[in-house]
mmCIF file of C-alpha atoms and ligand atoms in Angstrom:
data_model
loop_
_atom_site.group_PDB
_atom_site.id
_atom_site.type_symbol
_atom_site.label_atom_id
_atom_site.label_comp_id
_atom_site.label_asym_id
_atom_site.label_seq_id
_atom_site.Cartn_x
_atom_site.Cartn_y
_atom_site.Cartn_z
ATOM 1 C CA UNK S 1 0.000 0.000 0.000
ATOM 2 C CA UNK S 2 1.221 3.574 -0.764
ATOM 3 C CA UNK S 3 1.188 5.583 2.029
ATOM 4 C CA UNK S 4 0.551 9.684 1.709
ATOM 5 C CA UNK S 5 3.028 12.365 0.219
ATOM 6 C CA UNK S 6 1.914 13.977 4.127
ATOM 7 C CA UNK S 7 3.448 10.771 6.112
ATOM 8 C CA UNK S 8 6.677 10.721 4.080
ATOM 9 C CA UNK S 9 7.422 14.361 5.000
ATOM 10 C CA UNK S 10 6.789 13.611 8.815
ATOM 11 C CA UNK S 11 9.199 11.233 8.603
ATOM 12 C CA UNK S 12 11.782 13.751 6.685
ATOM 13 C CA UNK S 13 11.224 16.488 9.535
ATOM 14 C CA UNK S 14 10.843 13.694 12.493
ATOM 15 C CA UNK S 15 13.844 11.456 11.845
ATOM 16 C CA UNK S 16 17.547 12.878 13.475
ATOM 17 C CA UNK S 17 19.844 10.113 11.924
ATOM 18 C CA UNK S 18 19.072 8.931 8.571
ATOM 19 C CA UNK S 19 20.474 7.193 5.982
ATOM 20 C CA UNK S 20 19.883 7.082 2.668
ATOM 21 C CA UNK S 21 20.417 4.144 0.175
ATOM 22 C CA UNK S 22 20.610 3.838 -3.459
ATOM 23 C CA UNK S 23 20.641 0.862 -5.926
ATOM 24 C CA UNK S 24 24.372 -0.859 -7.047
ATOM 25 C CA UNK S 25 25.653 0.830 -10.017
ATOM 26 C CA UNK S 26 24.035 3.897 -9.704
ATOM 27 C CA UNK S 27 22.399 5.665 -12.283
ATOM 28 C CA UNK S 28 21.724 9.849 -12.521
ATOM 29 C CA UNK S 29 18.609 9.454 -10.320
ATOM 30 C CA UNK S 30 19.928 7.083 -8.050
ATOM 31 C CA UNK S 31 22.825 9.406 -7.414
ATOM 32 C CA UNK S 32 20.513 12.505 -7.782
ATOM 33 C CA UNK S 33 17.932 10.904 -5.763
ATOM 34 C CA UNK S 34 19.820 9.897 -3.150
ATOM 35 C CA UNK S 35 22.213 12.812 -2.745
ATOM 36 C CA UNK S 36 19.665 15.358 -2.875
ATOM 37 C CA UNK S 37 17.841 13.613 -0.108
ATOM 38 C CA UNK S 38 21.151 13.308 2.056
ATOM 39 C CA UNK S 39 22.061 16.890 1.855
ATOM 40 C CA UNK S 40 18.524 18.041 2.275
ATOM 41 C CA UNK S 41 18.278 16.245 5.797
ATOM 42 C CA UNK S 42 21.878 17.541 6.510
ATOM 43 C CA UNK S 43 20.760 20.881 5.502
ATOM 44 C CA UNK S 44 17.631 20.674 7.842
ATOM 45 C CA UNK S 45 20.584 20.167 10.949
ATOM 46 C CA UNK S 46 19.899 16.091 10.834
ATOM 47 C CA UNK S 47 22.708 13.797 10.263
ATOM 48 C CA UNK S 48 22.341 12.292 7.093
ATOM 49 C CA UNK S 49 24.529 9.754 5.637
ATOM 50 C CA UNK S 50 24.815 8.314 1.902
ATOM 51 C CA UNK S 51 25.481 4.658 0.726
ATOM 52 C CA UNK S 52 25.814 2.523 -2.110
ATOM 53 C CA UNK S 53 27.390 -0.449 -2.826
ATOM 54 C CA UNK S 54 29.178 0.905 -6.096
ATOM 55 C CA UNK S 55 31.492 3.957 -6.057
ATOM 56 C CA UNK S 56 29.979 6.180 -8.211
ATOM 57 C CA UNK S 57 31.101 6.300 -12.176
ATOM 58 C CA UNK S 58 33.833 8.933 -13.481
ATOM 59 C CA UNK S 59 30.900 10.834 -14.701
ATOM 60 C CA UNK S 60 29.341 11.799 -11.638
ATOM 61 C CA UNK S 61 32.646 13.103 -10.507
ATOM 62 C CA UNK S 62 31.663 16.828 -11.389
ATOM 63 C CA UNK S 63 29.243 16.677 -8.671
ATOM 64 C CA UNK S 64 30.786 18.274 -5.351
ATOM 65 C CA UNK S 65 28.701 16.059 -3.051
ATOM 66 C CA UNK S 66 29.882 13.075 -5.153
ATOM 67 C CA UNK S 67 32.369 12.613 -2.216
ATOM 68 C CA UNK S 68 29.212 11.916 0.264
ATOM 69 C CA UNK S 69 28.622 8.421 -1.206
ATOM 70 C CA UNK S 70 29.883 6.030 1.312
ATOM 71 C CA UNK S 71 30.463 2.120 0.641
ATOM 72 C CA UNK S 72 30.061 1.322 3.889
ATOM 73 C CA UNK S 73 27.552 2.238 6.579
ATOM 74 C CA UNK S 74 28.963 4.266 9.006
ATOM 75 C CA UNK S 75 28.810 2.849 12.955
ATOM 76 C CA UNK S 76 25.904 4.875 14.100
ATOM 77 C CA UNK S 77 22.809 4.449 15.847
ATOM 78 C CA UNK S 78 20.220 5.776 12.920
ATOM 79 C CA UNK S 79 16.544 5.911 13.445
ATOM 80 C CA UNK S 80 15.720 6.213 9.470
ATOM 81 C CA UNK S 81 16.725 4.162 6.868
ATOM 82 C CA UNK S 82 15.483 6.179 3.416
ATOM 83 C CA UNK S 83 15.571 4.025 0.322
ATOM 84 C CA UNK S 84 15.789 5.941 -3.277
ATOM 85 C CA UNK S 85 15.055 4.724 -6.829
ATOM 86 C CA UNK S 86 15.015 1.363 -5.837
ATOM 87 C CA UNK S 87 11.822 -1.499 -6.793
ATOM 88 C CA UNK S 88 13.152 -4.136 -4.739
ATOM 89 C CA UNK S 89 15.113 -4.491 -1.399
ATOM 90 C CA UNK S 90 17.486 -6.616 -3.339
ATOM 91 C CA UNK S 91 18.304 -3.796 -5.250
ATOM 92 C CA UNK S 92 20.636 -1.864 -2.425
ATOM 93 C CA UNK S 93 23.059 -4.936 -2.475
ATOM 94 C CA UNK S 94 25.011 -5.441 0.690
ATOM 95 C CA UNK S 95 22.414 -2.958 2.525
ATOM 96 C CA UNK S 96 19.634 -4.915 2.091
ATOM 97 C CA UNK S 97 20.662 -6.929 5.118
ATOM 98 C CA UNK S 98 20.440 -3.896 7.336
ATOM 99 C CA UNK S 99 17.788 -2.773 5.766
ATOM 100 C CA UNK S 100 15.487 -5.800 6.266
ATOM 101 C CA UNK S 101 16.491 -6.293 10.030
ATOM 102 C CA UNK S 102 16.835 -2.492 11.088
ATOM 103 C CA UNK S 103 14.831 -1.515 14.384
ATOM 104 C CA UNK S 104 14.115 1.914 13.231
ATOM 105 C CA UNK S 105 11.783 3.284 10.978
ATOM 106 C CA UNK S 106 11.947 2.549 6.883
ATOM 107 C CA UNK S 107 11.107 4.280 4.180
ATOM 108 C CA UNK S 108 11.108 4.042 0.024
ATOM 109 C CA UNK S 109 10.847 6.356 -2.224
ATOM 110 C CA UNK S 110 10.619 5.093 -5.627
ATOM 111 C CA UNK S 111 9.028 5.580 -9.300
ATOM 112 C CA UNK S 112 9.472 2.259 -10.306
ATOM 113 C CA UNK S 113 6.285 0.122 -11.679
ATOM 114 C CA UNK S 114 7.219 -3.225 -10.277
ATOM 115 C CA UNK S 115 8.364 -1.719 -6.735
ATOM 116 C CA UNK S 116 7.486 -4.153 -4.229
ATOM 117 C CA UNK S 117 6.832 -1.976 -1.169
ATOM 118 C CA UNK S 118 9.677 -3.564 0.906
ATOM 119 C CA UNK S 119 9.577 -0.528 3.829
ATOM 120 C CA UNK S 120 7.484 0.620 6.549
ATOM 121 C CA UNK S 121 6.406 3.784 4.828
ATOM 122 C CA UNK S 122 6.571 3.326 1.415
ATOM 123 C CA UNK S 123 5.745 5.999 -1.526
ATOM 124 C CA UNK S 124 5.854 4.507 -5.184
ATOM 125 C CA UNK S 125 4.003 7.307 -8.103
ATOM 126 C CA UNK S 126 5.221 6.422 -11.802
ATOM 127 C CA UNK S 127 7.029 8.863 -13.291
ATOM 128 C CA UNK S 128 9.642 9.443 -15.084
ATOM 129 C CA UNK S 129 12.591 10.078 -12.029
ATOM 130 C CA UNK S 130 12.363 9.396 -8.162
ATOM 131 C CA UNK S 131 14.635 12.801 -8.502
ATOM 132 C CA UNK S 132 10.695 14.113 -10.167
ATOM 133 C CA UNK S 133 9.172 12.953 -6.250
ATOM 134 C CA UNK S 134 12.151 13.838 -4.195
ATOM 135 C CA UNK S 135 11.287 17.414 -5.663
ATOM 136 C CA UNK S 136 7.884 17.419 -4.571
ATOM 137 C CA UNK S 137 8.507 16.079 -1.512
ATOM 138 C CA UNK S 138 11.442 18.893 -0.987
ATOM 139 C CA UNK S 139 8.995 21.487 -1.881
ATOM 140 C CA UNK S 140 6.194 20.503 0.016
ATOM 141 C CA UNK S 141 8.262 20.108 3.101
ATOM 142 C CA UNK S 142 9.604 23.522 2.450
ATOM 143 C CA UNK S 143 12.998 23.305 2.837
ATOM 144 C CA UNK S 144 15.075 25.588 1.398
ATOM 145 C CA UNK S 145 16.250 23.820 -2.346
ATOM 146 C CA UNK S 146 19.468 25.571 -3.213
ATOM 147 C CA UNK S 147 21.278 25.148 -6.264
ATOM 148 C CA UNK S 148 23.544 22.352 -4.945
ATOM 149 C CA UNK S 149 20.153 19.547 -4.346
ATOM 150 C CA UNK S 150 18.176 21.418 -7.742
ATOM 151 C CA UNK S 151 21.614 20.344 -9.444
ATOM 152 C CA UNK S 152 20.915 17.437 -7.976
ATOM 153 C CA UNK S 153 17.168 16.617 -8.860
ATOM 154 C CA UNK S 154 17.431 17.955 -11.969
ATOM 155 C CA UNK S 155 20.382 15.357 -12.956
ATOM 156 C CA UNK S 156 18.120 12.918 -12.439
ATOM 157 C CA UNK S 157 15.363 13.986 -14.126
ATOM 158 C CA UNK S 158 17.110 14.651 -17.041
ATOM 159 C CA UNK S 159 18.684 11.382 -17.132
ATOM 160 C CA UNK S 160 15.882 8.701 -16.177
ATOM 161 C CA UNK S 161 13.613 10.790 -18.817
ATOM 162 C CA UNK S 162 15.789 11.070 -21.689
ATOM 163 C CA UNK S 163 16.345 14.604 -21.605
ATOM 164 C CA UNK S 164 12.892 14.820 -21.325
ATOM 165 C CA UNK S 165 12.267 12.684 -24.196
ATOM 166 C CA UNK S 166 10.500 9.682 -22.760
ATOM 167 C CA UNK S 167 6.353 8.861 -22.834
ATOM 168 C CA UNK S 168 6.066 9.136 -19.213
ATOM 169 C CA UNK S 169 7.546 12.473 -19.045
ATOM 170 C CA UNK S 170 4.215 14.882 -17.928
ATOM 171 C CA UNK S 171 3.175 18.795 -17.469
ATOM 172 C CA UNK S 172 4.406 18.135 -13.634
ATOM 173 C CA UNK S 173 7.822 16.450 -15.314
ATOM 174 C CA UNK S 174 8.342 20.152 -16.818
ATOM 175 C CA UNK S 175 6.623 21.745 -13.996
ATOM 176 C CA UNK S 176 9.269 20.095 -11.164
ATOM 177 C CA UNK S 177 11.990 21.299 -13.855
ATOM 178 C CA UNK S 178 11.193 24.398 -13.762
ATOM 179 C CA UNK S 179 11.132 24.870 -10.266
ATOM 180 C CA UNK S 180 14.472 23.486 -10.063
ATOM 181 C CA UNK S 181 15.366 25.855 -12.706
ATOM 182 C CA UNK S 182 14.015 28.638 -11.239
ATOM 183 C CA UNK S 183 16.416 27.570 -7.686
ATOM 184 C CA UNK S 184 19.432 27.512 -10.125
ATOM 185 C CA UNK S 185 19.868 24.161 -11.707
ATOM 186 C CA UNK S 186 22.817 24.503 -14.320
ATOM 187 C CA UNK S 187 20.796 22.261 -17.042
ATOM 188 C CA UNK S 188 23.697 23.319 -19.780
ATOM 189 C CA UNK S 189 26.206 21.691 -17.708
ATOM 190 C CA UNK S 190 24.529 18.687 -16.479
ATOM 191 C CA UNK S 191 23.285 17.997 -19.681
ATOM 192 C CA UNK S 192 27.219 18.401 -21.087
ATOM 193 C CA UNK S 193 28.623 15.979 -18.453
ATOM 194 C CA UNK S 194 25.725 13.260 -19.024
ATOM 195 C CA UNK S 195 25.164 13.120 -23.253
ATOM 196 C CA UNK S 196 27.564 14.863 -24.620
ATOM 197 C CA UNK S 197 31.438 14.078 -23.127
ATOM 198 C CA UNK S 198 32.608 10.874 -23.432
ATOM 199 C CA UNK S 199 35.862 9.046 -23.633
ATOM 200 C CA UNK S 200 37.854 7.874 -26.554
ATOM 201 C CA UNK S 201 37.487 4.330 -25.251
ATOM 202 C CA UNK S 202 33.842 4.658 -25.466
ATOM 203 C CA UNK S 203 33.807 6.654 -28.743
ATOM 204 C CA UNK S 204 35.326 3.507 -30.132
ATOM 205 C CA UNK S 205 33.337 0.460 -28.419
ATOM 206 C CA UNK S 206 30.433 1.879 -29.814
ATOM 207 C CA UNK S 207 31.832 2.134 -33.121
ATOM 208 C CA UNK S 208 32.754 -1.641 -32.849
ATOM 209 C CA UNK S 209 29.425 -2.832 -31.197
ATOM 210 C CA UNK S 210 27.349 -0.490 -33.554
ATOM 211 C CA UNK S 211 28.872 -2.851 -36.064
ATOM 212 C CA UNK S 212 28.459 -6.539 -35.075
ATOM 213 C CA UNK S 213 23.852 -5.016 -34.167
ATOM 214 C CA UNK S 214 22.163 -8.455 -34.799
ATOM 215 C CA UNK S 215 18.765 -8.242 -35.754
ATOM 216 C CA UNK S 216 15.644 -10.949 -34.845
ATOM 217 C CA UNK S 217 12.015 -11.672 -35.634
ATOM 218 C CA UNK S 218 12.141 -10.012 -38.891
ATOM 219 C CA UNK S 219 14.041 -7.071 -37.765
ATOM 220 C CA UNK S 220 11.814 -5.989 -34.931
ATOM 221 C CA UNK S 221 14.404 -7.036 -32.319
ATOM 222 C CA UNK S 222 17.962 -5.423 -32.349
ATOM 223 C CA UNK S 223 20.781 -6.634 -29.988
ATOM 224 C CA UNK S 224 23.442 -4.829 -28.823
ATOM 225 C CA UNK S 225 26.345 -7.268 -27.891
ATOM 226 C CA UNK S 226 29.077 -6.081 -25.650
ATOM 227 C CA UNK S 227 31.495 -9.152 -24.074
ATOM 228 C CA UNK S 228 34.811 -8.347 -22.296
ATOM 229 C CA UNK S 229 36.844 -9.017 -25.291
ATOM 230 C CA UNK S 230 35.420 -5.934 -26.827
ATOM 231 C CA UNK S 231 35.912 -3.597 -23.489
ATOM 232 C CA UNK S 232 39.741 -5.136 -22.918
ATOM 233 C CA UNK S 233 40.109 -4.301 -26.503
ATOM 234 C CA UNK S 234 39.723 -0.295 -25.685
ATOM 235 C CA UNK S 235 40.285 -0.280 -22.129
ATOM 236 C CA UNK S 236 36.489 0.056 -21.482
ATOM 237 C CA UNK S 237 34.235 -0.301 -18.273
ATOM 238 C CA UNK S 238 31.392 -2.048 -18.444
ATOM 239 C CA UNK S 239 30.173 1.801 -17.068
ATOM 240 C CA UNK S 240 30.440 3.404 -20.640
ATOM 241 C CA UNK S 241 27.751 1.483 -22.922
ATOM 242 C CA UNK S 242 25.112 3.224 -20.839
ATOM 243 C CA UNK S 243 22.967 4.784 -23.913
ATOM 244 C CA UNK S 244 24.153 2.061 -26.233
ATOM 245 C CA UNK S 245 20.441 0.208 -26.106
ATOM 246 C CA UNK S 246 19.002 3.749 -26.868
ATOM 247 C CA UNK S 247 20.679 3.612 -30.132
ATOM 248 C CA UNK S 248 19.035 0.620 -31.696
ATOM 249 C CA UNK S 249 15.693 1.620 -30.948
ATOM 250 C CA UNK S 250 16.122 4.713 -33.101
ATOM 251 C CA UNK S 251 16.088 2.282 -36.150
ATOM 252 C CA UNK S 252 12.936 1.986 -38.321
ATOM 253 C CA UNK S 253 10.962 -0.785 -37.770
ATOM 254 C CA UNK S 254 12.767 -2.012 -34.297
ATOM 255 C CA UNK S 255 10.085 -2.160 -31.444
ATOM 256 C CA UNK S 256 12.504 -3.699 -29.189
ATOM 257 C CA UNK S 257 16.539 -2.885 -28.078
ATOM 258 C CA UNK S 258 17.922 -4.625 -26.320
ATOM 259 C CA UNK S 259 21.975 -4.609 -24.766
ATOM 260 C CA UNK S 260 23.319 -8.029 -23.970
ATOM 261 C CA UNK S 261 26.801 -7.109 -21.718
ATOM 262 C CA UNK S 262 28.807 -9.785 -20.845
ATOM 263 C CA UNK S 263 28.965 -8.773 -16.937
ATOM 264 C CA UNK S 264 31.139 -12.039 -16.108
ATOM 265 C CA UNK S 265 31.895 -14.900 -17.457
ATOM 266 C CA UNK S 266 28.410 -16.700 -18.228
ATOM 267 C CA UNK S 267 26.803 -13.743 -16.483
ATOM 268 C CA UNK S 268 25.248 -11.309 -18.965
ATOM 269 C CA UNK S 269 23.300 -7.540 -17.946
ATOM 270 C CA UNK S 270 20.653 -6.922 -20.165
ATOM 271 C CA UNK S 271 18.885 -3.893 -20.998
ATOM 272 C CA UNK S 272 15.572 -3.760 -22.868
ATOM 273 C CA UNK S 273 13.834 -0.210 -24.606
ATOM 274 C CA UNK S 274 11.005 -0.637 -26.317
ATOM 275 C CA UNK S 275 8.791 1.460 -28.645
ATOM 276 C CA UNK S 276 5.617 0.641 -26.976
ATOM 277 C CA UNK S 277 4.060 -2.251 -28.510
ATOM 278 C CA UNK S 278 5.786 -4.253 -26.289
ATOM 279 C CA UNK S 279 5.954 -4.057 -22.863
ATOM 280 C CA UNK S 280 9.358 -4.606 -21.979
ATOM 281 C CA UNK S 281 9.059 -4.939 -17.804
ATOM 282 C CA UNK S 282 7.221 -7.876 -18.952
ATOM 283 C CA UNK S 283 9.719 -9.477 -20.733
ATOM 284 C CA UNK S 284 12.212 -8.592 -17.667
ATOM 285 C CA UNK S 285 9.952 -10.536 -15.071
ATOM 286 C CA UNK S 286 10.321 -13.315 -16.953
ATOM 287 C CA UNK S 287 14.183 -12.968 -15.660
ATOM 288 C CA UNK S 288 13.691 -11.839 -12.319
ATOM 289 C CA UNK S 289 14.189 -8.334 -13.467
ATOM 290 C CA UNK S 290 11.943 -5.710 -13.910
ATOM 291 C CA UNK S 291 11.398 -1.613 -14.497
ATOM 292 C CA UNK S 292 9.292 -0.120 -16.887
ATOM 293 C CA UNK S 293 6.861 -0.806 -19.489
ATOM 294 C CA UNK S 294 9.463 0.890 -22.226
ATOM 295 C CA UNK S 295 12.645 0.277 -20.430
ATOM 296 C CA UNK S 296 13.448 -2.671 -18.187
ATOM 297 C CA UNK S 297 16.515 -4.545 -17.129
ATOM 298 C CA UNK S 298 17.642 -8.532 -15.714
ATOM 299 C CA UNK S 299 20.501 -10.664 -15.300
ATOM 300 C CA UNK S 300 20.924 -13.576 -17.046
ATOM 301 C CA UNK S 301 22.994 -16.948 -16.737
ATOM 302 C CA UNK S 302 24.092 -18.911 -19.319
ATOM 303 C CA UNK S 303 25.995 -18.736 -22.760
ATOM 304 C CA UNK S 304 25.697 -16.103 -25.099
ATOM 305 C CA UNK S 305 23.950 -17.702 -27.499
ATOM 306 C CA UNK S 306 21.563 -19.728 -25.373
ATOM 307 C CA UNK S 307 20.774 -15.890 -23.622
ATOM 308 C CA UNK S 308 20.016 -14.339 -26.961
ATOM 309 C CA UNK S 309 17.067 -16.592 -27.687
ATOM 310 C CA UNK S 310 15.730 -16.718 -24.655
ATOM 311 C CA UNK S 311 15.115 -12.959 -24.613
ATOM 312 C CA UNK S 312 13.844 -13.357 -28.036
ATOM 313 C CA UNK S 313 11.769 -16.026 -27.220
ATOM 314 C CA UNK S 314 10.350 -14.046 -24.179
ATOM 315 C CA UNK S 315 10.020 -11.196 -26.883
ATOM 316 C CA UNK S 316 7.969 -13.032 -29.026
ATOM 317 C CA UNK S 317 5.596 -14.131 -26.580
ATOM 318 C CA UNK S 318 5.108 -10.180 -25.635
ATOM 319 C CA UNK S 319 4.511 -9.002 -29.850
HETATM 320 MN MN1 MN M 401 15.205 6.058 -11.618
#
């Protein structure tokens, strides 16, 4: 059950030690999300910690407040454990054990279809950020937003919608921009840092992988195949084909992209966008993943070939 917009805030101006968790290899609104939400509470004279499992990619390094996320959870006796952009417990990695057994009070924040609801006070709306609810929740609370956290929020919203791009972005989507604008958010240079810069090494992966796209089910299914080969071969992290699914679906006549990254050996990360004819969470639960109708995400075991028609067998069922 979704508790009210009113409870969360209680909770934001009640709690005195907090932490706040994101999922493993953080994304803009995870970071944004989270971050936002730490400095907010530390802002408000709480003490507010930050954790995720992952160090934060290069790319978030332009953030000051980068330097907040902690990879391990400091020894102190919290009495709120906040939970960010996250649809399952199993999400926050090597928290989730503190999470699940923690005496004090829980609490997720998420815009995640398939969130499961894991906390004591939990508040789920679909949208396209959590960074899009952390706003409203910041303004409603009214605490001050300065142009550190809109930096922040808007990072996230820019990134989880696309640059604004995706179906689920709304009037509120631009309306919580906006505001953030309005409270100083640099949108030319977060925009900069997330699509435009990249590396060499990632300039030429995607030239490679662009290259070997395999098409299925009479070219309505793309693939995007990454294995370690190709990322030893430029001195790439697995960190730099984020965007690489997004390419595929641009194609004419593709209703489904999907990235296949060899994560380990026999261990592949997929990521599924889809045009909307499919629904592409679907396809993902059939993994033990999950997400969105248009973009999703799993794990999957196995060889690379056995893992490709799988997914388009799972595919097929969804046309
Ligand atoms: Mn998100």
């Amino acid at each position: 059950m979704n508790d009210t917009l009113e409870k969360i805030i209680l909770k934001l101006n009640t709690c005195k030690k907090a932490a706040v968790f994101c999922h493993v290899r953080p994304d803009g609104d995870a970071i944004g999300s989270g971050l936002a939400l730490t400095l907010a509470l530390k802002k408000a004279g709480k003490f507010a910690v930050m954790c995720c499992e992952d160090v934060p990619p290069e790319k978030f390094c332009f953030l000051e407040a980068i330097t907040e996320v902690k990879t391990e959870l400091p020894d102190e006796t919290f009495d709120t454990y906040f939970c960010v952009d996250s649809a399952d417990i199993t999400r926050i990695g090597v928290f989730a054990k503190y999470f699940k057994n923690f005496k004090g009070c829980t609490v997720n924040i998420d815009h995640h279809i398939s969130n499961t609801k894991y906390a004591d006070y939990n508040y789920v709306r679909v949208c396209p950020a959590s960074c899009e609810i952390i706003a409203d929740i910041l303004v409603k609370t009214g605490w001050n937003i300065d142009s550190e956290i809109a930096d922040l929020l808007m990072l996230g919203l820019i990134t989880d919608s696309g640059n604004f791009t995706h179906n689920d972005v709304s009037a509120a989507t631009f309306r919580t921009a906006a505001t953030l604008r309005e409270k100083g958010a640099d949108v030319n240079k977060i925009s900069y840092q997330m699509f435009a810069r990249q590396t060499k090494a990632r300039a030429l992966l995607y030239g490679q992988v662009i290259n070997k796209i395999r098409f299925e089910l009479e070219d309505k299914v793309a693939f995007i195949i990454i294995n370690q080969a190709d990322l030893e071969k430029f001195g790439a992290d697995t960190g730099v084909t984020e965007g690489f699914v997004d390419f595929a679906l641009t194609i004419d006549g593709v209703e489904v992209s999907i990235s296949v990254l060899e994560f380990k050996k026999g261990q592949y990360k997929v990521s599924l966008r889809s045009k909307g004819t499919v629904n592409v969470n679907s396809v993902a639960s059939d993994f033990g993943g999950g997400g969105h109708i248009l973009a999703s995400g799993c794990m999957i075991f196995g060889e690379l070939e056995e893992v490709i028609d799988r997914i388009t067998y799972a595919v097929y069922k969804n046309l």
